[in-house]
């Protein structure tokens, strides 16, 4: 029991460690998946935020270009780009706006004080690399950081690679210098030449947006992503635990169902009786074998006390057992037909891992077969003893008996026929012959059964046997009746020894019918067995005698050695068959011989 509990604990510990590893692996995989999804989500949010700021800066640039085109179309004498930069810089979220030439010099700025200064060095311009398409970069502006959106400043659309829509006043200002003083100042002229050079790189417009708002938005996105990740992780863990619990519950149910099915299968197919009681001592389970052994007709015994439904021989033993281990104890119970059935009762407690007893299991073993085998062993031991005795004394006894018989015959011949002396001599001769027959029977028991098998038709063999005992049957006023089986297969037996066994049974039947009767021999067969049933109408055999009738020296006759049926049993067993008697006291007896059908030529 302790070893079983330790083994169960090891199995439980192993399953727990495996479950922990599976749980840890699931959490790691789930964490990796959620981390990957969170990182991707943060990156997508950042890209969307960058796109939003980039599009916001592009919109401002387009607005500036649109304002510039409007100024030119209205042929205004002064370009209002500087004014527009200053006005737009006052809006929330815009740190600065500026336009620079290709060398990084500031042409216009939302802060007029820095106009004409250098905004970027050539190395910085090389890194910025302004193009026609919008670009952005995080840049430091003093102590602050700015989200700077920039691209080339092109207020006029390109057609066939050339600007169009430029007003004539500009061309007049360039071609007719005499009109310069009237239409625009030199500063304005230079300002316009910087913004719209005829040759070379075009100027670049820069929109500086508040980077703190951008960083705040990024931080909020990260926080939201982390909160979502934690929430998803918790939901995932809850789902994982729920699935694990459901899987374990399903496995537990399946194991329980399998265990119940296995227990029921084992219980109802055990060759022995099984009785289970609960922790209160009431019957919890009883299989069909136990019902038959205990001669119970009512199977509804579950939940009842053993003393209420079980035979007293078992009930007292069950109630007095308690929680102790019960070694096999033999009790005797009455069978269905009033016969005594020896039953071996053994049991042990059913306990949980912590040692708490929850019931008791009893095994009820029918000992009739055990007792039969024990009797068979005793019989064989007795036969062996008789054989040893016969082998030791046969030679020493037979020689003196031969001498006694010879002298008795000699002295008997010297007396007159019918005299008392001659009768005494004849009695001596008959007694010597009887002793010789006893010795012959003893030698037959001790001698190995060397069979000389030949292909034999039992129908013919029985006809021959009945021919030998026909005269004895007439003397005892016995009618012989043979029921042949024409489809009977030939057997590979020793005809002489088999005939000896049949004749011994028939002669015993004659003696059981002193006033006459009928002796019937019935032949039948199945696919595997040939059955020879010899029945008489004599006084029959009691059940007590039937148990010991094949034992050596056991006889119910006033005169007899008790070796005849022992020799019959030995002959039948030598052929691989069985013999048993069906006692019917006062109504005759029947000896049933069964011989296995074996292929002709097989030497068993």
Coordinates of C-alpha atoms in Angstrom, one line a residue:
X1 CA 0.0 0.0 0.0
X2 CA 2.8 2.4 0.9
X3 CA 4.6 1.7 -2.4
X4 CA 1.4 2.3 -4.3
X5 CA 0.9 5.7 -2.5
X6 CA 4.5 6.7 -3.2
X7 CA 4.1 5.7 -6.9
X8 CA 0.9 7.8 -7.1
X9 CA 2.7 10.8 -5.5
X10 CA 5.5 10.5 -8.0
X11 CA 3.1 10.4 -10.9
X12 CA 1.2 13.5 -9.5
X13 CA 4.5 15.4 -9.0
X14 CA 5.6 14.5 -12.5
X15 CA 2.3 15.7 -13.9
X16 CA 2.5 18.9 -11.8
X17 CA 6.0 19.7 -13.1
X18 CA 4.9 19.0 -16.7
X19 CA 1.9 21.3 -16.2
X20 CA 4.2 24.1 -14.9
X21 CA 6.5 23.8 -17.9
X22 CA 3.5 23.9 -20.2
X23 CA 2.2 26.9 -18.4
X24 CA 5.5 28.7 -18.5
X25 CA 5.9 27.9 -22.2
X26 CA 2.4 29.1 -22.9
X27 CA 3.0 32.4 -21.0
X28 CA 6.3 33.0 -22.8
X29 CA 4.8 32.4 -26.2
X30 CA 1.8 34.5 -25.4
X31 CA 4.1 37.3 -24.1
X32 CA 6.2 37.2 -27.2
X33 CA 3.1 37.4 -29.5
X34 CA 1.6 40.3 -27.5
X35 CA 5.0 42.1 -27.4
X36 CA 5.4 41.7 -31.1
X37 CA 1.8 43.0 -31.7
X38 CA 2.3 45.9 -29.2
X39 CA 5.6 47.0 -30.9
X40 CA 3.9 46.8 -34.3
X41 CA 0.9 48.7 -33.0
X42 CA 3.2 51.4 -31.5
X43 CA 5.1 51.7 -34.7
X44 CA 1.9 52.0 -36.7
X45 CA 0.5 54.7 -34.3
X46 CA 3.8 56.6 -34.6
X47 CA 3.7 56.4 -38.4
X48 CA 0.2 57.6 -38.4
X49 CA 1.2 60.5 -36.0
X50 CA 4.2 61.3 -38.2
X51 CA 2.0 61.2 -41.3
X52 CA -0.5 63.6 -39.5
X53 CA 2.2 66.1 -38.6
X54 CA 3.8 65.7 -42.1
X55 CA 0.5 66.4 -43.7
X56 CA -0.1 69.3 -41.4
X57 CA 3.2 70.9 -42.4
X58 CA 2.5 70.1 -46.1
X59 CA -0.9 71.8 -45.8
X60 CA 0.8 75.0 -44.4
X61 CA 3.4 74.9 -47.2
X62 CA 0.6 74.6 -49.8
X63 CA -1.2 77.6 -48.1
X64 CA 1.9 79.7 -48.3
X65 CA 2.4 78.8 -52.0
X66 CA -1.2 79.6 -52.7
X67 CA -0.9 83.0 -51.0
X68 CA 2.3 83.7 -53.0
X69 CA 0.5 82.8 -56.3
X70 CA -2.4 85.1 -55.3
X71 CA 0.0 88.0 -54.7
X72 CA 1.5 87.6 -58.2
X73 CA -1.8 87.3 -59.9
X74 CA -3.1 90.5 -58.4
X75 CA 0.2 92.2 -59.6
X76 CA 0.8 93.5 -56.1
X77 CA 3.9 95.7 -55.7
X78 CA 4.9 94.1 -52.5
X79 CA 5.2 90.3 -51.8
X80 CA 3.5 89.4 -48.5
X81 CA 5.4 86.1 -47.8
X82 CA 7.1 87.6 -44.7
X83 CA 3.8 88.9 -43.4
X84 CA 2.2 85.5 -44.0
X85 CA 5.0 83.7 -42.1
X86 CA 4.6 86.0 -39.2
X87 CA 0.8 85.6 -39.1
X88 CA 0.8 81.9 -39.4
X89 CA 3.5 81.5 -36.7
X90 CA 0.9 82.9 -34.2
X91 CA -1.2 79.8 -34.6
X92 CA -1.1 77.1 -31.9
X93 CA 1.4 74.3 -32.4
X94 CA 3.6 76.2 -34.8
X95 CA 7.1 77.2 -33.5
X96 CA 8.4 78.9 -36.6
X97 CA 8.2 79.2 -40.4
X98 CA 11.1 80.1 -42.6
X99 CA 12.2 80.1 -46.2
X100 CA 15.9 79.7 -47.1
X101 CA 17.9 79.7 -50.3
X102 CA 19.8 76.7 -51.6
X103 CA 22.8 77.6 -49.4
X104 CA 20.8 77.7 -46.1
X105 CA 20.5 81.5 -45.9
X106 CA 17.2 82.7 -44.4
X107 CA 15.1 84.6 -47.0
X108 CA 12.0 85.0 -44.8
X109 CA 11.3 84.0 -41.2
X110 CA 8.4 84.2 -38.8
X111 CA 10.9 86.0 -36.6
X112 CA 12.1 89.1 -38.7
X113 CA 15.2 89.5 -36.6
X114 CA 16.9 86.4 -38.1
X115 CA 16.2 87.2 -41.7
X116 CA 19.5 87.3 -43.6
X117 CA 21.3 85.0 -41.2
X118 CA 22.4 81.5 -42.0
X119 CA 20.1 78.7 -40.8
X120 CA 22.1 75.6 -41.8
X121 CA 25.7 74.8 -42.7
X122 CA 26.5 73.0 -45.9
X123 CA 27.0 69.7 -44.0
X124 CA 23.6 70.1 -42.4
X125 CA 22.0 70.9 -45.7
X126 CA 23.6 67.7 -47.1
X127 CA 21.9 65.7 -44.4
X128 CA 18.6 67.4 -44.8
X129 CA 18.7 67.0 -48.6
X130 CA 15.5 68.9 -49.5
X131 CA 13.5 67.6 -52.4
X132 CA 10.2 68.3 -54.2
X133 CA 8.4 65.9 -51.9
X134 CA 7.8 66.7 -48.3
X135 CA 10.3 65.4 -45.7
X136 CA 10.5 65.8 -41.9
X137 CA 13.1 65.7 -39.2
X138 CA 13.2 66.3 -35.4
X139 CA 15.5 69.3 -35.0
X140 CA 16.7 71.4 -32.0
X141 CA 15.8 75.0 -32.0
X142 CA 17.6 76.5 -29.0
X143 CA 16.3 74.7 -25.9
X144 CA 13.4 73.3 -27.7
X145 CA 12.9 70.5 -30.2
X146 CA 10.8 71.0 -33.3
X147 CA 9.1 68.7 -35.7
X148 CA 10.3 70.3 -38.9
X149 CA 8.5 69.7 -42.2
X150 CA 10.3 70.9 -45.3
X151 CA 10.5 70.8 -49.1
X152 CA 11.4 72.9 -52.1
X153 CA 9.3 76.1 -52.2
X154 CA 7.5 76.1 -55.6
X155 CA 4.4 78.3 -55.6
X156 CA 4.0 77.9 -59.4
X157 CA 3.1 74.6 -60.9
X158 CA 5.4 73.1 -63.5
X159 CA 4.4 72.5 -67.0
X160 CA 6.8 70.9 -69.4
X161 CA 9.6 71.6 -66.9
X162 CA 9.0 75.4 -67.0
X163 CA 7.1 77.6 -64.5
X164 CA 3.9 79.2 -65.8
X165 CA 1.4 81.7 -64.6
X166 CA 4.0 84.3 -63.7
X167 CA 2.7 87.9 -64.2
X168 CA 4.0 90.2 -66.9
X169 CA 5.1 92.8 -64.4
X170 CA 7.9 90.6 -63.3
X171 CA 9.1 90.2 -66.9
X172 CA 8.8 94.0 -67.5
X173 CA 10.8 94.6 -64.3
X174 CA 13.5 92.4 -65.7
X175 CA 13.4 93.5 -69.3
X176 CA 12.7 97.2 -68.9
X177 CA 14.8 98.6 -66.2
X178 CA 13.4 102.0 -66.6
X179 CA 10.2 100.9 -64.9
X180 CA 11.9 99.5 -61.7
X181 CA 11.6 102.7 -59.8
X182 CA 7.9 103.0 -60.5
X183 CA 6.9 99.5 -59.8
X184 CA 9.1 98.0 -57.0
X185 CA 12.0 98.8 -54.9
X186 CA 15.4 97.2 -55.2
X187 CA 14.9 95.3 -52.0
X188 CA 11.7 93.9 -53.3
X189 CA 13.4 93.1 -56.5
X190 CA 16.2 91.2 -54.7
X191 CA 13.7 89.5 -52.4
X192 CA 11.8 88.2 -55.5
X193 CA 15.0 87.1 -57.2
X194 CA 15.9 85.0 -54.2
X195 CA 12.5 83.4 -54.0
X196 CA 12.2 82.8 -57.7
X197 CA 15.7 82.4 -59.2
X198 CA 15.7 82.0 -63.0
X199 CA 18.5 79.4 -62.8
X200 CA 19.8 77.0 -60.2
X201 CA 18.3 75.4 -57.1
X202 CA 15.0 76.7 -55.8
X203 CA 14.5 77.9 -52.2
X204 CA 13.3 75.6 -49.4
X205 CA 10.4 76.2 -47.0
X206 CA 10.6 75.0 -43.4
X207 CA 7.6 74.5 -41.0
X208 CA 8.6 74.0 -37.4
X209 CA 5.8 72.3 -35.4
X210 CA 5.7 71.8 -31.7
X211 CA 7.7 68.6 -31.0
X212 CA 6.4 68.4 -27.4
X213 CA 2.9 67.8 -28.6
X214 CA 4.3 65.2 -31.0
X215 CA 6.3 63.5 -28.1
X216 CA 3.3 63.7 -25.8
X217 CA 1.1 62.0 -28.5
X218 CA 3.8 59.3 -28.9
X219 CA 3.9 58.8 -25.1
X220 CA 0.2 58.5 -24.9
X221 CA 0.2 56.0 -27.8
X222 CA 2.8 53.9 -26.0
X223 CA 0.9 54.1 -22.8
X224 CA -2.3 53.0 -24.5
X225 CA -0.5 50.3 -26.3
X226 CA 1.0 49.0 -23.0
X227 CA -2.3 49.1 -21.3
X228 CA -3.9 47.2 -24.2
X229 CA -1.0 44.7 -24.1
X230 CA -1.4 44.1 -20.4
X231 CA -5.2 43.8 -20.9
X232 CA -4.8 41.4 -23.7
X233 CA -2.1 39.5 -21.7
X234 CA -4.5 39.2 -18.8
X235 CA -7.3 38.0 -21.1
X236 CA -4.9 35.6 -22.8
X237 CA -3.7 34.2 -19.5
X238 CA -7.3 33.9 -18.3
X239 CA -8.2 32.1 -21.5
X240 CA -5.1 29.9 -21.2
X241 CA -5.9 29.0 -17.6
X242 CA -9.5 28.4 -18.6
X243 CA -8.5 26.2 -21.5
X244 CA -6.0 24.4 -19.3
X245 CA -8.6 23.9 -16.6
X246 CA -11.1 22.7 -19.1
X247 CA -8.6 20.3 -20.7
X248 CA -7.7 18.9 -17.3
X249 CA -11.3 18.6 -16.3
X250 CA -12.0 16.8 -19.6
X251 CA -9.0 14.6 -19.1
X252 CA -10.1 13.9 -15.5
X253 CA -13.6 13.1 -16.7
X254 CA -12.1 10.8 -19.3
X255 CA -9.8 9.1 -16.9
X256 CA -12.6 8.7 -14.4
X257 CA -14.9 7.2 -17.0
X258 CA -12.1 4.9 -18.2
X259 CA -11.4 4.0 -14.6
X260 CA -15.0 3.3 -13.9
X261 CA -15.4 1.3 -17.1
X262 CA -12.2 -0.7 -16.3
X263 CA -13.3 -1.2 -12.7
X264 CA -16.7 -2.4 -13.9
X265 CA -15.2 -4.6 -16.5
X266 CA -12.7 -6.1 -14.0
X267 CA -15.4 -6.4 -11.4
X268 CA -17.9 -8.3 -13.5
X269 CA -15.4 -10.5 -15.2
X270 CA -13.4 -11.6 -12.2
X271 CA -13.5 -15.3 -11.7
X272 CA -13.8 -14.7 -8.0
X273 CA -16.5 -12.9 -6.1
X274 CA -16.0 -9.2 -5.3
X275 CA -17.6 -7.4 -2.3
X276 CA -17.0 -3.7 -1.6
X277 CA -18.2 -1.8 1.5
X278 CA -18.1 1.9 2.0
X279 CA -16.7 3.9 5.0
X280 CA -19.9 3.2 7.0
X281 CA -19.7 -0.5 6.5
X282 CA -22.6 -0.7 4.0
X283 CA -22.4 -2.7 0.8
X284 CA -21.3 -0.5 -2.1
X285 CA -20.7 -3.1 -4.8
X286 CA -21.3 -6.8 -5.4
X287 CA -20.6 -8.7 -8.6
X288 CA -22.6 -11.6 -10.1
X289 CA -20.0 -14.2 -9.0
X290 CA -20.4 -13.2 -5.4
X291 CA -24.2 -13.3 -5.7
X292 CA -24.0 -16.8 -7.0
X293 CA -21.4 -17.9 -4.3
X294 CA -23.5 -16.4 -1.5
X295 CA -26.7 -17.9 -2.9
X296 CA -28.4 -14.4 -3.2
X297 CA -31.3 -14.1 -5.5
X298 CA -31.9 -10.4 -4.9
X299 CA -29.3 -8.3 -6.5
X300 CA -30.6 -5.1 -4.9
X301 CA -28.2 -5.2 -1.9
X302 CA -26.3 -1.9 -2.4
X303 CA -26.5 0.4 0.6
X304 CA -27.6 -2.3 3.0
X305 CA -25.7 -3.7 6.0
X306 CA -24.0 -7.1 5.4
X307 CA -25.8 -8.6 8.4
X308 CA -29.1 -7.8 6.7
X309 CA -28.5 -9.5 3.3
X310 CA -25.4 -11.7 3.4
X311 CA -25.2 -15.2 4.8
X312 CA -24.0 -15.3 8.4
X313 CA -20.8 -17.1 7.6
X314 CA -19.6 -14.0 5.6
X315 CA -21.6 -11.2 7.3
X316 CA -19.9 -11.7 10.7
X317 CA -16.5 -11.9 9.1
X318 CA -17.1 -8.7 7.1
X319 CA -18.4 -6.8 10.2
X320 CA -15.6 -8.0 12.5
X321 CA -12.8 -7.2 10.0
X322 CA -12.7 -3.4 10.6
X323 CA -9.9 -1.7 8.8
X324 CA -7.3 -4.4 9.2
X325 CA -5.9 -6.5 6.3
X326 CA -7.7 -9.8 6.1
X327 CA -5.7 -12.8 5.1
X328 CA -7.7 -15.6 3.4
X329 CA -10.0 -17.3 5.9
X330 CA -12.1 -20.3 4.8
X331 CA -15.8 -20.3 5.6
X332 CA -18.6 -22.7 4.5
X333 CA -21.8 -21.5 2.9
X334 CA -24.8 -23.4 1.6
X335 CA -25.2 -23.5 -2.2
X336 CA -28.4 -23.3 -4.2
X337 CA -29.0 -27.1 -4.0
X338 CA -28.1 -27.3 -0.3
X339 CA -24.5 -28.3 -0.9
X340 CA -21.7 -26.9 1.2
X341 CA -19.4 -24.5 -0.7
X342 CA -16.0 -23.7 0.9
X343 CA -15.2 -20.0 0.3
X344 CA -12.0 -18.2 1.0
X345 CA -12.5 -14.6 2.1
X346 CA -9.7 -12.1 2.0
X347 CA -9.8 -8.3 2.0
X348 CA -7.9 -5.0 2.4
X349 CA -8.8 -1.4 3.0
X350 CA -9.3 1.2 0.2
X351 CA -7.5 4.4 1.2
X352 CA -6.7 7.8 -0.3
X353 CA -3.2 9.2 -0.7
X354 CA -3.4 10.7 2.8
X355 CA -4.3 7.3 4.3
X356 CA -8.0 8.0 4.9
X357 CA -10.0 4.8 4.5
X358 CA -13.0 5.2 2.2
X359 CA -14.0 1.5 2.1
X360 CA -13.1 -2.1 2.1
X361 CA -12.6 -4.7 -0.7
X362 CA -13.3 -8.4 -0.1
X363 CA -12.4 -11.2 -2.5
X364 CA -14.6 -14.4 -2.3
X365 CA -12.8 -17.4 -3.8
X366 CA -14.7 -20.6 -4.5
X367 CA -12.4 -23.3 -3.0
X368 CA -14.3 -26.3 -4.5
X369 CA -11.8 -26.6 -7.4
X370 CA -8.9 -26.1 -5.0
X371 CA -10.3 -28.9 -2.8
X372 CA -10.8 -31.1 -5.9
X373 CA -7.2 -30.5 -6.9
X374 CA -6.0 -31.2 -3.4
X375 CA -8.0 -34.5 -3.4
X376 CA -6.5 -35.3 -6.8
X377 CA -3.0 -34.7 -5.5
X378 CA -3.8 -36.9 -2.5
X379 CA -5.1 -39.6 -4.8
X380 CA -2.0 -39.5 -6.9
X381 CA 0.2 -39.5 -3.9
X382 CA -1.7 -42.6 -2.6
X383 CA -1.3 -44.2 -6.1
X384 CA 2.4 -43.5 -6.0
X385 CA 2.6 -45.0 -2.5
X386 CA 0.6 -48.1 -3.6
X387 CA 2.9 -48.4 -6.6
X388 CA 6.0 -48.2 -4.5
X389 CA 4.5 -50.8 -2.2
X390 CA 3.5 -53.1 -5.1
X391 CA 6.9 -52.8 -6.7
X392 CA 8.6 -53.7 -3.5
X393 CA 6.5 -56.7 -2.4
X394 CA 5.1 -58.1 -5.6
X395 CA 8.2 -60.2 -6.3
X396 CA 8.6 -61.4 -2.7
X397 CA 4.9 -62.3 -2.4
X398 CA 4.2 -63.9 -5.7
X399 CA 7.0 -66.6 -5.5
X400 CA 5.7 -67.9 -2.1
X401 CA 2.2 -67.8 -3.4
X402 CA 3.1 -69.9 -6.4
X403 CA 4.7 -72.4 -4.0
X404 CA 1.6 -72.4 -1.8
X405 CA -0.7 -72.9 -4.8
X406 CA 1.4 -75.7 -6.1
X407 CA 1.5 -77.6 -2.8
X408 CA -2.2 -77.0 -2.2
X409 CA -3.0 -78.4 -5.6
X410 CA -0.7 -81.4 -4.9
X411 CA -2.2 -82.2 -1.5
X412 CA -5.7 -81.7 -2.8
X413 CA -5.2 -84.3 -5.6
X414 CA -4.3 -86.8 -2.9
X415 CA -7.7 -86.6 -1.2
X416 CA -10.9 -88.1 -2.5
X417 CA -13.3 -86.0 -4.5
X418 CA -15.8 -84.4 -2.2
X419 CA -13.8 -84.9 1.0
X420 CA -13.4 -82.0 3.5
X421 CA -9.6 -82.2 3.0
X422 CA -9.9 -81.7 -0.7
X423 CA -12.3 -78.8 -0.3
X424 CA -9.8 -77.1 2.1
X425 CA -7.1 -77.5 -0.5
X426 CA -9.3 -76.0 -3.2
X427 CA -10.1 -73.0 -0.8
X428 CA -6.3 -72.5 -0.4
X429 CA -5.9 -72.5 -4.2
X430 CA -8.8 -69.9 -4.7
X431 CA -7.4 -67.6 -2.0
X432 CA -3.9 -67.8 -3.6
X433 CA -5.5 -66.8 -7.0
X434 CA -7.3 -63.9 -5.3
X435 CA -4.1 -62.7 -3.8
X436 CA -2.5 -62.9 -7.2
X437 CA -5.2 -60.8 -8.7
X438 CA -4.7 -58.2 -6.0
X439 CA -1.0 -58.1 -6.7
X440 CA -1.7 -57.9 -10.5
X441 CA -3.9 -54.8 -9.8
X442 CA -1.3 -53.3 -7.6
X443 CA 1.3 -53.8 -10.4
X444 CA -1.1 -52.2 -12.9
X445 CA -1.4 -49.1 -10.7
X446 CA 2.4 -48.8 -10.3
X447 CA 3.3 -49.6 -13.8
X448 CA 3.5 -46.8 -16.3
X449 CA 0.5 -46.8 -18.8
X450 CA 2.3 -47.8 -22.0
X451 CA -0.5 -47.6 -24.6
X452 CA -0.4 -49.4 -27.9
X453 CA -2.7 -47.1 -29.9
X454 CA -4.4 -48.2 -33.0
X455 CA -7.2 -46.7 -35.1
X456 CA -10.3 -48.0 -33.3
X457 CA -14.0 -47.9 -34.0
X458 CA -15.7 -47.7 -30.6
X459 CA -18.9 -49.1 -32.0
X460 CA -17.1 -52.3 -32.8
X461 CA -15.1 -52.3 -29.6
X462 CA -18.3 -52.1 -27.5
X463 CA -19.8 -54.9 -29.5
X464 CA -16.8 -57.0 -28.6
X465 CA -17.0 -56.1 -24.9
X466 CA -20.7 -57.0 -24.7
X467 CA -19.9 -60.3 -26.3
X468 CA -17.4 -61.0 -23.4
X469 CA -19.9 -60.1 -20.7
X470 CA -23.0 -61.5 -22.3
X471 CA -22.9 -64.6 -20.2
X472 CA -22.4 -62.7 -17.0
X473 CA -25.3 -60.4 -17.9
X474 CA -27.6 -63.3 -18.3
X475 CA -26.4 -64.8 -15.0
X476 CA -27.2 -61.5 -13.2
X477 CA -30.5 -61.1 -15.1
X478 CA -29.3 -57.9 -16.7
X479 CA -30.5 -56.6 -20.1
X480 CA -27.7 -55.0 -22.2
X481 CA -28.6 -52.0 -24.3
X482 CA -26.2 -50.2 -26.7
X483 CA -27.0 -46.9 -28.4
X484 CA -24.4 -46.7 -31.2
X485 CA -23.4 -43.5 -33.2
X486 CA -22.8 -44.3 -36.8
X487 CA -21.2 -40.9 -37.4
X488 CA -18.6 -41.5 -34.6
X489 CA -15.1 -40.7 -35.7
X490 CA -12.4 -43.4 -35.2
X491 CA -10.2 -42.9 -32.2
X492 CA -6.6 -43.6 -31.8
X493 CA -6.6 -45.6 -28.6
X494 CA -5.3 -48.8 -27.0
X495 CA -8.2 -51.2 -27.6
X496 CA -7.1 -53.7 -24.9
X497 CA -6.7 -51.2 -22.1
X498 CA -9.8 -49.3 -23.1
X499 CA -11.8 -52.5 -23.2
X500 CA -10.4 -53.3 -19.7
X501 CA -11.8 -50.0 -18.4
X502 CA -15.2 -50.5 -20.0
X503 CA -15.4 -54.1 -18.7
X504 CA -14.5 -53.1 -15.1
X505 CA -17.3 -50.5 -15.1
X506 CA -19.8 -53.0 -16.5
X507 CA -18.9 -55.7 -14.0
X508 CA -19.3 -53.2 -11.1
X509 CA -22.7 -52.3 -12.5
X510 CA -23.7 -56.0 -12.5
X511 CA -22.9 -56.2 -8.8
X512 CA -24.9 -53.1 -8.2
X513 CA -28.0 -54.8 -9.7
X514 CA -28.2 -58.1 -7.7
X515 CA -31.9 -58.5 -8.6
X516 CA -31.4 -57.7 -12.3
X517 CA -31.9 -54.5 -14.3
X518 CA -30.7 -52.7 -17.4
X519 CA -27.2 -51.7 -18.4
X520 CA -27.2 -49.0 -21.1
X521 CA -24.2 -47.7 -23.1
X522 CA -24.7 -44.5 -25.0
X523 CA -22.2 -43.2 -27.6
X524 CA -22.2 -39.6 -28.8
X525 CA -19.7 -37.0 -30.0
X526 CA -19.0 -33.4 -30.7
X527 CA -16.3 -31.8 -32.8
X528 CA -13.7 -32.2 -30.1
X529 CA -15.0 -34.9 -27.7
X530 CA -16.4 -38.5 -27.9
X531 CA -18.6 -39.3 -24.9
X532 CA -19.3 -42.8 -23.6
X533 CA -22.0 -42.9 -21.0
X534 CA -22.5 -46.2 -19.0
X535 CA -25.6 -46.2 -16.8
X536 CA -27.4 -48.9 -14.8
X537 CA -30.6 -49.2 -12.8
X538 CA -29.1 -50.4 -9.6
X539 CA -29.1 -49.1 -6.1
X540 CA -27.0 -46.0 -7.1
X541 CA -24.2 -44.2 -5.3
X542 CA -24.4 -41.7 -2.5
X543 CA -22.8 -38.2 -2.9
X544 CA -20.3 -39.0 -0.2
X545 CA -19.2 -42.2 -1.9
X546 CA -19.1 -40.5 -5.4
X547 CA -16.4 -38.2 -4.1
X548 CA -14.0 -41.0 -3.1
X549 CA -15.0 -43.8 -5.5
X550 CA -11.9 -43.5 -7.6
X551 CA -9.5 -43.6 -4.6
X552 CA -7.4 -46.8 -4.3
X553 CA -8.7 -49.3 -1.7
X554 CA -12.0 -47.4 -1.3
X555 CA -14.9 -49.8 -1.8
X556 CA -18.5 -50.2 -0.7
X557 CA -18.5 -53.9 -1.3
X558 CA -18.1 -56.5 1.5
X559 CA -15.6 -58.3 -0.8
X560 CA -13.3 -56.3 -3.1
X561 CA -9.9 -54.7 -3.2
X562 CA -11.1 -51.1 -4.2
X563 CA -8.6 -51.0 -7.0
X564 CA -10.9 -51.6 -10.0
X565 CA -12.1 -48.0 -10.6
X566 CA -8.7 -46.6 -9.7
X567 CA -7.3 -48.6 -12.6
X568 CA -10.2 -47.4 -14.9
X569 CA -9.3 -43.8 -14.0
X570 CA -5.6 -44.4 -14.8
X571 CA -6.5 -45.9 -18.2
X572 CA -8.8 -43.0 -19.1
X573 CA -6.3 -40.4 -18.0
X574 CA -3.6 -42.1 -20.0
X575 CA -5.8 -41.6 -23.1
X576 CA -6.1 -37.9 -22.3
X577 CA -9.7 -38.2 -21.2
X578 CA -11.8 -37.7 -18.1
X579 CA -14.3 -39.8 -16.2
X580 CA -16.8 -38.9 -13.6
X581 CA -19.8 -40.4 -12.0
X582 CA -23.3 -38.9 -11.7
X583 CA -24.7 -40.3 -8.5
X584 CA -28.4 -40.9 -8.1
X585 CA -28.9 -42.8 -4.9
X586 CA -31.7 -45.4 -5.3
X587 CA -32.1 -44.7 -9.0
X588 CA -28.9 -46.1 -10.5
X589 CA -25.6 -44.5 -11.4
X590 CA -24.0 -43.2 -14.6
X591 CA -20.3 -43.2 -15.5
X592 CA -19.4 -40.6 -18.2
X593 CA -16.2 -41.1 -20.1
X594 CA -15.0 -38.2 -22.4
X595 CA -12.1 -38.9 -24.8
X596 CA -10.7 -36.0 -27.0
X597 CA -10.9 -36.5 -30.8
X598 CA -7.4 -36.5 -32.1
X599 CA -6.1 -37.0 -35.7
X600 CA -5.5 -40.7 -36.5
X601 CA -1.9 -41.6 -36.2
X602 CA -1.2 -39.1 -33.3
X603 CA 0.7 -40.7 -30.6
X604 CA -0.3 -39.0 -27.3

